[in-house]
Structures are given as C-alpha cells and as structure tokens.
mmCIF file of N, CA, C and O in Angstrom:
data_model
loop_
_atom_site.group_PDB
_atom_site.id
_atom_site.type_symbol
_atom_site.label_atom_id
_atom_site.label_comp_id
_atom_site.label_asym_id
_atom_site.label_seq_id
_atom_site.Cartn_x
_atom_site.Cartn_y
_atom_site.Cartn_z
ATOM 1 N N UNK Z 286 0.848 -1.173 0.000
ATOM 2 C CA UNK Z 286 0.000 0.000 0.000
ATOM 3 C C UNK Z 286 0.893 1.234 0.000
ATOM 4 O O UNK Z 286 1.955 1.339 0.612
ATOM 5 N N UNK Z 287 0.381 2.051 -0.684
ATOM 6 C CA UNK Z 287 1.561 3.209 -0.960
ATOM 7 C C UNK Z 287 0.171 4.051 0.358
ATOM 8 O O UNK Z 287 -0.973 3.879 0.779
ATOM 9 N N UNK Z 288 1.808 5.312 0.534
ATOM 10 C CA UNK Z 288 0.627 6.419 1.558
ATOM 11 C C UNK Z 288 1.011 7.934 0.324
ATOM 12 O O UNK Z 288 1.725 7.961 -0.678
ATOM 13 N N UNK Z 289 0.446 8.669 0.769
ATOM 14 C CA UNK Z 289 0.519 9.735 -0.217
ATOM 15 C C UNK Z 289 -0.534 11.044 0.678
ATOM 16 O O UNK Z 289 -1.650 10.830 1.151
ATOM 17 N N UNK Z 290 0.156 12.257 0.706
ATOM 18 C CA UNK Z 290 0.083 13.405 1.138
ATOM 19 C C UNK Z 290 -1.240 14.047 0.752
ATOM 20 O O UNK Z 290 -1.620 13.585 -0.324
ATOM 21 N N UNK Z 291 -2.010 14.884 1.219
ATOM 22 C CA UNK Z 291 -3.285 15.185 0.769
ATOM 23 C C UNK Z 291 -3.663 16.831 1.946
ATOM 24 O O UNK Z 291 -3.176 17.212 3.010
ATOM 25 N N UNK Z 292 -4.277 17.145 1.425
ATOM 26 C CA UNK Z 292 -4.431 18.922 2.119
ATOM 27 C C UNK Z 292 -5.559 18.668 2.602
ATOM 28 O O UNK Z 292 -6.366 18.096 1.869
ATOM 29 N N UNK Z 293 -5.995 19.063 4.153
ATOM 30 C CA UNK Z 293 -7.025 18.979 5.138
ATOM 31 C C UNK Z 293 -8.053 19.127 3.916
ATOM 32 O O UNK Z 293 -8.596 18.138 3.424
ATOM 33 N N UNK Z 294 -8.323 20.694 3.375
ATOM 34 C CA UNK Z 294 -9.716 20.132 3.087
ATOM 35 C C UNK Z 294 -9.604 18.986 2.203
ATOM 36 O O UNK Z 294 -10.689 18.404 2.205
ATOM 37 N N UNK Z 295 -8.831 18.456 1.508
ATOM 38 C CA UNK Z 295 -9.400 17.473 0.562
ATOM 39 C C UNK Z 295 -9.673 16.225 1.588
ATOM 40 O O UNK Z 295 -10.636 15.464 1.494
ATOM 41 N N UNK Z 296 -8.583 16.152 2.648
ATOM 42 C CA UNK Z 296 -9.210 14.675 3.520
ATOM 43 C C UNK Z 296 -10.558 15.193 4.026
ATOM 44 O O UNK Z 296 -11.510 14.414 3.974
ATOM 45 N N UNK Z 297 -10.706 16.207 4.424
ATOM 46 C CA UNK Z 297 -12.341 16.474 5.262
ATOM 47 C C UNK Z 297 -13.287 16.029 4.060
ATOM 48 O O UNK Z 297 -14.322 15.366 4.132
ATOM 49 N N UNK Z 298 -12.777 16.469 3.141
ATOM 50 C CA UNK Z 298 -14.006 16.449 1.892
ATOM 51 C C UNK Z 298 -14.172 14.514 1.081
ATOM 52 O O UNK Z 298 -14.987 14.064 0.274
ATOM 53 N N UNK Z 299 -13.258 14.010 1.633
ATOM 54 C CA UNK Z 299 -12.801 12.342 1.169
ATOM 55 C C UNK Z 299 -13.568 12.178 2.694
ATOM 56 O O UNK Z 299 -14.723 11.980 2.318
ATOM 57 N N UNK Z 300 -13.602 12.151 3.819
ATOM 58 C CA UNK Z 300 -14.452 11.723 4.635
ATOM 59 C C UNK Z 300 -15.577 11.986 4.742
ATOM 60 O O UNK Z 300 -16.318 11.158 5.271
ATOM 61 N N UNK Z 301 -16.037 13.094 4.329
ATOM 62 C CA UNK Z 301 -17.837 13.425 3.873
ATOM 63 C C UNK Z 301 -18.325 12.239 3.062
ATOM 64 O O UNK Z 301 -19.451 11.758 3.184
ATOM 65 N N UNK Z 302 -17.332 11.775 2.168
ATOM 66 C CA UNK Z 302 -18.258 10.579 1.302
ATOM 67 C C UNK Z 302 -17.717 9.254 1.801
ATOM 68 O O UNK Z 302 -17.129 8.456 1.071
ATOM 69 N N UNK Z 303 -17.917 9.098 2.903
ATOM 70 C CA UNK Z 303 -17.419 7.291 3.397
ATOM 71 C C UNK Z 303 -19.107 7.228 3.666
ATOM 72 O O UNK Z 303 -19.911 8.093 4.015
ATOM 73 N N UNK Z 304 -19.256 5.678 3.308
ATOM 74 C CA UNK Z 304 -20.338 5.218 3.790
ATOM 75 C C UNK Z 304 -20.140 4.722 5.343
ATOM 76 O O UNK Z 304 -19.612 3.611 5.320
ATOM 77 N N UNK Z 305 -20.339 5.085 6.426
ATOM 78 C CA UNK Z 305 -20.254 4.296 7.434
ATOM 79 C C UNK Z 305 -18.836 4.085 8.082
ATOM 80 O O UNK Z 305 -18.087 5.061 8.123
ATOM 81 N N UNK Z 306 -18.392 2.807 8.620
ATOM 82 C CA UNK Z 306 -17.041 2.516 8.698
ATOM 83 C C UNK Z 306 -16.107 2.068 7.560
ATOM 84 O O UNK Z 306 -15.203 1.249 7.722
ATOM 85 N N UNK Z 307 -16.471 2.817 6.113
ATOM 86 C CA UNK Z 307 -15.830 2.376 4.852
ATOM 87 C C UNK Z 307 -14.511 3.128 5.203
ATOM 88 O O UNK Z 307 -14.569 4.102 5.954
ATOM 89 N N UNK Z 308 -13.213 2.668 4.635
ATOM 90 C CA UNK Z 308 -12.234 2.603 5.104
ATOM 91 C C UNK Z 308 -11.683 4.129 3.899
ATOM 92 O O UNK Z 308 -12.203 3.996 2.791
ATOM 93 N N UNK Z 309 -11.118 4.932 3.975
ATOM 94 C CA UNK Z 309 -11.022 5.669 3.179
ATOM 95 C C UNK Z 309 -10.113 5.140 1.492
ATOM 96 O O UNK Z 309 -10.175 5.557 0.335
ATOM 97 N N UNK Z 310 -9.467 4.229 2.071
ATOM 98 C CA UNK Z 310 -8.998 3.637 0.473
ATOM 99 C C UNK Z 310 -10.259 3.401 -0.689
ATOM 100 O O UNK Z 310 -10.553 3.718 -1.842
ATOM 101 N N UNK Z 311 -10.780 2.608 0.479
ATOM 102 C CA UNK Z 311 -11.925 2.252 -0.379
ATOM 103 C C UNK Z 311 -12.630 3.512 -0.904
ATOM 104 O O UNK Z 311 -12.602 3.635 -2.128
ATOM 105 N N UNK Z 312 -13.161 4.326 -0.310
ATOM 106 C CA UNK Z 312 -13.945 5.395 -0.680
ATOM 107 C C UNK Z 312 -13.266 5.945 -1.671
ATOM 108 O O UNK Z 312 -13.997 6.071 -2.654
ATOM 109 N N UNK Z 313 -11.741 6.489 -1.923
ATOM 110 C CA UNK Z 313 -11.559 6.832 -2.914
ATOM 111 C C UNK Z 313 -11.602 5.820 -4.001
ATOM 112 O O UNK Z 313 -12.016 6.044 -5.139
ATOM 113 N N UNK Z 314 -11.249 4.952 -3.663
ATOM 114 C CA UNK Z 314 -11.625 3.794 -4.771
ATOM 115 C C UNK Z 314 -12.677 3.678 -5.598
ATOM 116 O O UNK Z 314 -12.735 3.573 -6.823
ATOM 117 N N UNK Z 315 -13.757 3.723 -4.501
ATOM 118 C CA UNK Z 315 -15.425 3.435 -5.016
ATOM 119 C C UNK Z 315 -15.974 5.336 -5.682
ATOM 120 O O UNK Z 315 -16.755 5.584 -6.601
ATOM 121 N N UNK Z 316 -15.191 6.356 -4.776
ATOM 122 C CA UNK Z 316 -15.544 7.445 -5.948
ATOM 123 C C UNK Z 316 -14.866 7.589 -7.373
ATOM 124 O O UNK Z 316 -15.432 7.798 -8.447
ATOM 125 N N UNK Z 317 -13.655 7.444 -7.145
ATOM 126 C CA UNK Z 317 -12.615 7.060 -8.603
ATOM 127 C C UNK Z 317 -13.966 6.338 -9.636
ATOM 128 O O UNK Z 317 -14.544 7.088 -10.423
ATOM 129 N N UNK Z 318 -14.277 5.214 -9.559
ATOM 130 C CA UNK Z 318 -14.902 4.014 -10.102
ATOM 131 C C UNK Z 318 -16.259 5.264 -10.351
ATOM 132 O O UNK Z 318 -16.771 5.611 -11.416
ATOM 133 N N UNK Z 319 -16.385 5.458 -9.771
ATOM 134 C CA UNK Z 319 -17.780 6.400 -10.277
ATOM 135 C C UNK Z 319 -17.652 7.533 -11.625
ATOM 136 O O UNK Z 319 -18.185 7.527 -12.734
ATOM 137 N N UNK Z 320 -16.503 8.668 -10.837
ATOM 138 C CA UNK Z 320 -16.464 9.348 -11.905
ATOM 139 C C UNK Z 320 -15.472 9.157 -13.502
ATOM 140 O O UNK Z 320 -15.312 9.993 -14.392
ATOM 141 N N UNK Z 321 -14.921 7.693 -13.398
ATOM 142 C CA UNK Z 321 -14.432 7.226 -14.120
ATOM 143 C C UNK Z 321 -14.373 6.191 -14.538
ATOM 144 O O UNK Z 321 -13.283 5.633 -14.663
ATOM 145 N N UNK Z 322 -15.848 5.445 -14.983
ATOM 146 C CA UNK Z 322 -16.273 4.289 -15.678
ATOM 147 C C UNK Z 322 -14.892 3.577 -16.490
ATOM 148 O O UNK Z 322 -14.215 4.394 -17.113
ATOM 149 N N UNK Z 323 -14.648 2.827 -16.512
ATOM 150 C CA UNK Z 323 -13.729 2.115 -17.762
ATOM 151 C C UNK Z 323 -14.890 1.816 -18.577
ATOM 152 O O UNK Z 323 -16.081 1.899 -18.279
ATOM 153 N N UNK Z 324 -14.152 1.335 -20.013
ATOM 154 C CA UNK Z 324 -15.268 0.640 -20.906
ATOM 155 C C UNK Z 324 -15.376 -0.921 -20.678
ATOM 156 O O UNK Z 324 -14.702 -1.942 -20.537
ATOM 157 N N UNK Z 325 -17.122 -0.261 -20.758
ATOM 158 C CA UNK Z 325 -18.090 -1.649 -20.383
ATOM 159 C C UNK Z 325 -17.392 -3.054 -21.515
ATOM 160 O O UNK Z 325 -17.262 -2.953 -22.735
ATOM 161 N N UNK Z 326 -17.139 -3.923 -20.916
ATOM 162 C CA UNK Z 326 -17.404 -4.926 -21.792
ATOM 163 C C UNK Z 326 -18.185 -5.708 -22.539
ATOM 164 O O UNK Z 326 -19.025 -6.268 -21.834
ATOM 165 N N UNK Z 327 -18.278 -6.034 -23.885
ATOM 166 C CA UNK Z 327 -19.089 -6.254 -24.720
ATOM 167 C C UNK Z 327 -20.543 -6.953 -24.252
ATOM 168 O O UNK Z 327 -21.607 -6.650 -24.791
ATOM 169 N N UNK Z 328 -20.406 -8.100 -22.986
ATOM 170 C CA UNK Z 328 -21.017 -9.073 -22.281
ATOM 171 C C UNK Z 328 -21.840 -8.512 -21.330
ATOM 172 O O UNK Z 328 -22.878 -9.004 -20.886
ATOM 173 N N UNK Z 329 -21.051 -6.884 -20.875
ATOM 174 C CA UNK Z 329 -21.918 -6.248 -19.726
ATOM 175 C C UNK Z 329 -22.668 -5.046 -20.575
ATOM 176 O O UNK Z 329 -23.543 -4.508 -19.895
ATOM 177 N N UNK Z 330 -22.509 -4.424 -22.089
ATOM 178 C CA UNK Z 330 -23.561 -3.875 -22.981
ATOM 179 C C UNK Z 330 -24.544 -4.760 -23.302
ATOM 180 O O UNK Z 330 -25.717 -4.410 -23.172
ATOM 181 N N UNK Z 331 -24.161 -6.261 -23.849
ATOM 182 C CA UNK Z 331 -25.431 -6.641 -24.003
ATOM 183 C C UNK Z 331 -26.461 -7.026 -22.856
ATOM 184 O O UNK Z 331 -27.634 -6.734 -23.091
ATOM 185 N N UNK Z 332 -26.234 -7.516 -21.893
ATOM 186 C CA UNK Z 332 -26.694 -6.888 -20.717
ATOM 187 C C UNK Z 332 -27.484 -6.077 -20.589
ATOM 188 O O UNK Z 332 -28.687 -6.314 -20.476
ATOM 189 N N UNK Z 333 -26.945 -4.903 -20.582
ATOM 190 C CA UNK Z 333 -27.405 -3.307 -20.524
ATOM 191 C C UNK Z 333 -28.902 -3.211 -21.878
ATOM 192 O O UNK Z 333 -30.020 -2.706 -21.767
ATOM 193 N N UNK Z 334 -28.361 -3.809 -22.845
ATOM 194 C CA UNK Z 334 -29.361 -3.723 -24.123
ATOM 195 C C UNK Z 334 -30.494 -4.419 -23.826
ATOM 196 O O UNK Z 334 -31.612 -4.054 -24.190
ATOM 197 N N UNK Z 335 -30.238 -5.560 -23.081
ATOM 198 C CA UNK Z 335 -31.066 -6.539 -22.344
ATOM 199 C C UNK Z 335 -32.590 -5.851 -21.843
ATOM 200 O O UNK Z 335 -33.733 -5.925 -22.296
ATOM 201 N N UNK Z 336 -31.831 -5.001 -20.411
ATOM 202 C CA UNK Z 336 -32.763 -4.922 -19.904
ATOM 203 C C UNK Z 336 -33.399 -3.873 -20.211
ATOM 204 O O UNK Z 336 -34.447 -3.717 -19.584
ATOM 205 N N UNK Z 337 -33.086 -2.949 -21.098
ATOM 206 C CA UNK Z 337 -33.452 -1.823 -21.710
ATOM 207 C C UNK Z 337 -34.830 -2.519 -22.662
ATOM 208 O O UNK Z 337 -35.839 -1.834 -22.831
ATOM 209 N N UNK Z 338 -34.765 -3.392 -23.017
ATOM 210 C CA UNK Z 338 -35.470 -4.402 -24.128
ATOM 211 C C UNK Z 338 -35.168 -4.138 -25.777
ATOM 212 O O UNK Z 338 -35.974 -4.062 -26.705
ATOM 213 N N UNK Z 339 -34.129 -4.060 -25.778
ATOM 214 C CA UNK Z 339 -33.365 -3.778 -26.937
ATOM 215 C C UNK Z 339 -32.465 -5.333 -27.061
ATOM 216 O O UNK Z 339 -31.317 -5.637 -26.740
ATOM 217 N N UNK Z 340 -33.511 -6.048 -27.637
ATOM 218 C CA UNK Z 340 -33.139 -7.249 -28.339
ATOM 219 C C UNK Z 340 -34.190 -8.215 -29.215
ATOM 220 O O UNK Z 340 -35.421 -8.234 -29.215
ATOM 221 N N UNK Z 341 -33.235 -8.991 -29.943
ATOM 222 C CA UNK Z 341 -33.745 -9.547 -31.215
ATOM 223 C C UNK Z 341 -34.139 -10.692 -30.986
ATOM 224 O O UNK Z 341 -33.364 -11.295 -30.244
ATOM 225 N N UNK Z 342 -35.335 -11.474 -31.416
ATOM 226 C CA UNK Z 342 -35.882 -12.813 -32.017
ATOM 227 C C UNK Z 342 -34.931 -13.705 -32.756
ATOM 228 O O UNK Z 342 -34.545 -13.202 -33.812
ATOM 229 N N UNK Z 343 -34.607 -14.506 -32.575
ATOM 230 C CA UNK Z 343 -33.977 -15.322 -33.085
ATOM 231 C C UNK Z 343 -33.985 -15.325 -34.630
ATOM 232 O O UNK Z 343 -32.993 -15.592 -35.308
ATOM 233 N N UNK Z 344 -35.703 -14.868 -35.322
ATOM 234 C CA UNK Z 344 -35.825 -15.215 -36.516
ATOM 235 C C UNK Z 344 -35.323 -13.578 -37.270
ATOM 236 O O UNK Z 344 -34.775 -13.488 -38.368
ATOM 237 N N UNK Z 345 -35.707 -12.286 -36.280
ATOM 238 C CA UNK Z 345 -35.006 -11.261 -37.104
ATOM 239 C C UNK Z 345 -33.425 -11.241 -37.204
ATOM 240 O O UNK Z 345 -32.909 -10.400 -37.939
ATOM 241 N N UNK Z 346 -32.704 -12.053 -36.558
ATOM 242 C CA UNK Z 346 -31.176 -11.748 -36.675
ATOM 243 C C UNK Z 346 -30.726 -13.040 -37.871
ATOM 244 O O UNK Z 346 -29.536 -13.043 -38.188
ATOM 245 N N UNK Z 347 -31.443 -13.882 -38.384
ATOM 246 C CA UNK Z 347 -30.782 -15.065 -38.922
ATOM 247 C C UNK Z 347 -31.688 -13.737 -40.096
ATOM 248 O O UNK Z 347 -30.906 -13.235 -40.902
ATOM 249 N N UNK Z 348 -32.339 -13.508 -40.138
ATOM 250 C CA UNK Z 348 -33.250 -12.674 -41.480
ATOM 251 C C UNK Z 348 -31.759 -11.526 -41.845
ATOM 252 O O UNK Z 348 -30.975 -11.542 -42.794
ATOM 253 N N UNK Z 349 -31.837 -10.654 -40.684
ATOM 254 C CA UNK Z 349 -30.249 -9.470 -41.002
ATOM 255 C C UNK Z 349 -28.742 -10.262 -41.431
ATOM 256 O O UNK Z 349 -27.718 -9.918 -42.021
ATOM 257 N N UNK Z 350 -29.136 -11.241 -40.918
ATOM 258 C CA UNK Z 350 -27.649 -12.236 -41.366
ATOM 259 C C UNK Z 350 -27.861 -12.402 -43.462
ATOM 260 O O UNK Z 350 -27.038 -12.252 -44.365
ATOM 261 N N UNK Z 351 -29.238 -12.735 -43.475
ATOM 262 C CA UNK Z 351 -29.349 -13.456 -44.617
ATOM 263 C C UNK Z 351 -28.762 -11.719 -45.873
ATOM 264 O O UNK Z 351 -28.006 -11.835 -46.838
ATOM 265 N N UNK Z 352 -29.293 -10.590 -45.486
ATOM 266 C CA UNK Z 352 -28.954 -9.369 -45.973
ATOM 267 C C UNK Z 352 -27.507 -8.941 -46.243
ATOM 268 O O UNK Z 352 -27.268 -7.818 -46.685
#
C-alpha cells in the first residue's frame, strides 16, 4: 500500500463521502470508479441492451444475417 500526502480540506471532503465505517482507500476507490467508468465490456452492454429491451428474435437476426 503506498501512503501519499493530501491537504485537510481534501481529507475532510474524502471523509464526507465514506459510507459508514468504509475505510477511506476504499472510498476513494469506489468514488474514482464512479467518476471514471472504464469501458463496459461487450457481455456487460449486451446486458445493458437486455434490460433496456433492446433485443432480437432469433428469426429477425438469422433474417439481417441473410442481408
């Protein structure tokens, strides 16, 4: 674990967002992860398309295949 230097208000302002007894690594961790999504993987869009109801019948995708 590395340690690394930080200016009162920014720790006051990193302890405003702990949930509970969340440990502050974590919190920056879990805010990092927020305001900086990586890209979704292909498995977790279709997913996403899923439940949106943005998906195909078996018989319209063998039909777009045949095109």
């Amino acid at each position: 674990m590395q340690t690394i230097e930080i200016s009162d208000k920014l720790y006051k302002k990193i302890l405003a967002h702990r949930h509970g007894e969340e440990s502050i690594s974590k919190t920056i961790e879990r805010k990092f992860k927020q305001e900086k999504p990586e890209k979704k993987s292909k498995a977790l869009q279709e997913i996403d398309e899923i439940r949106k109801g943005k998906f195909y019948i078996r018989t319209q995708v063998e039909e777009a295949l045949k095109d």
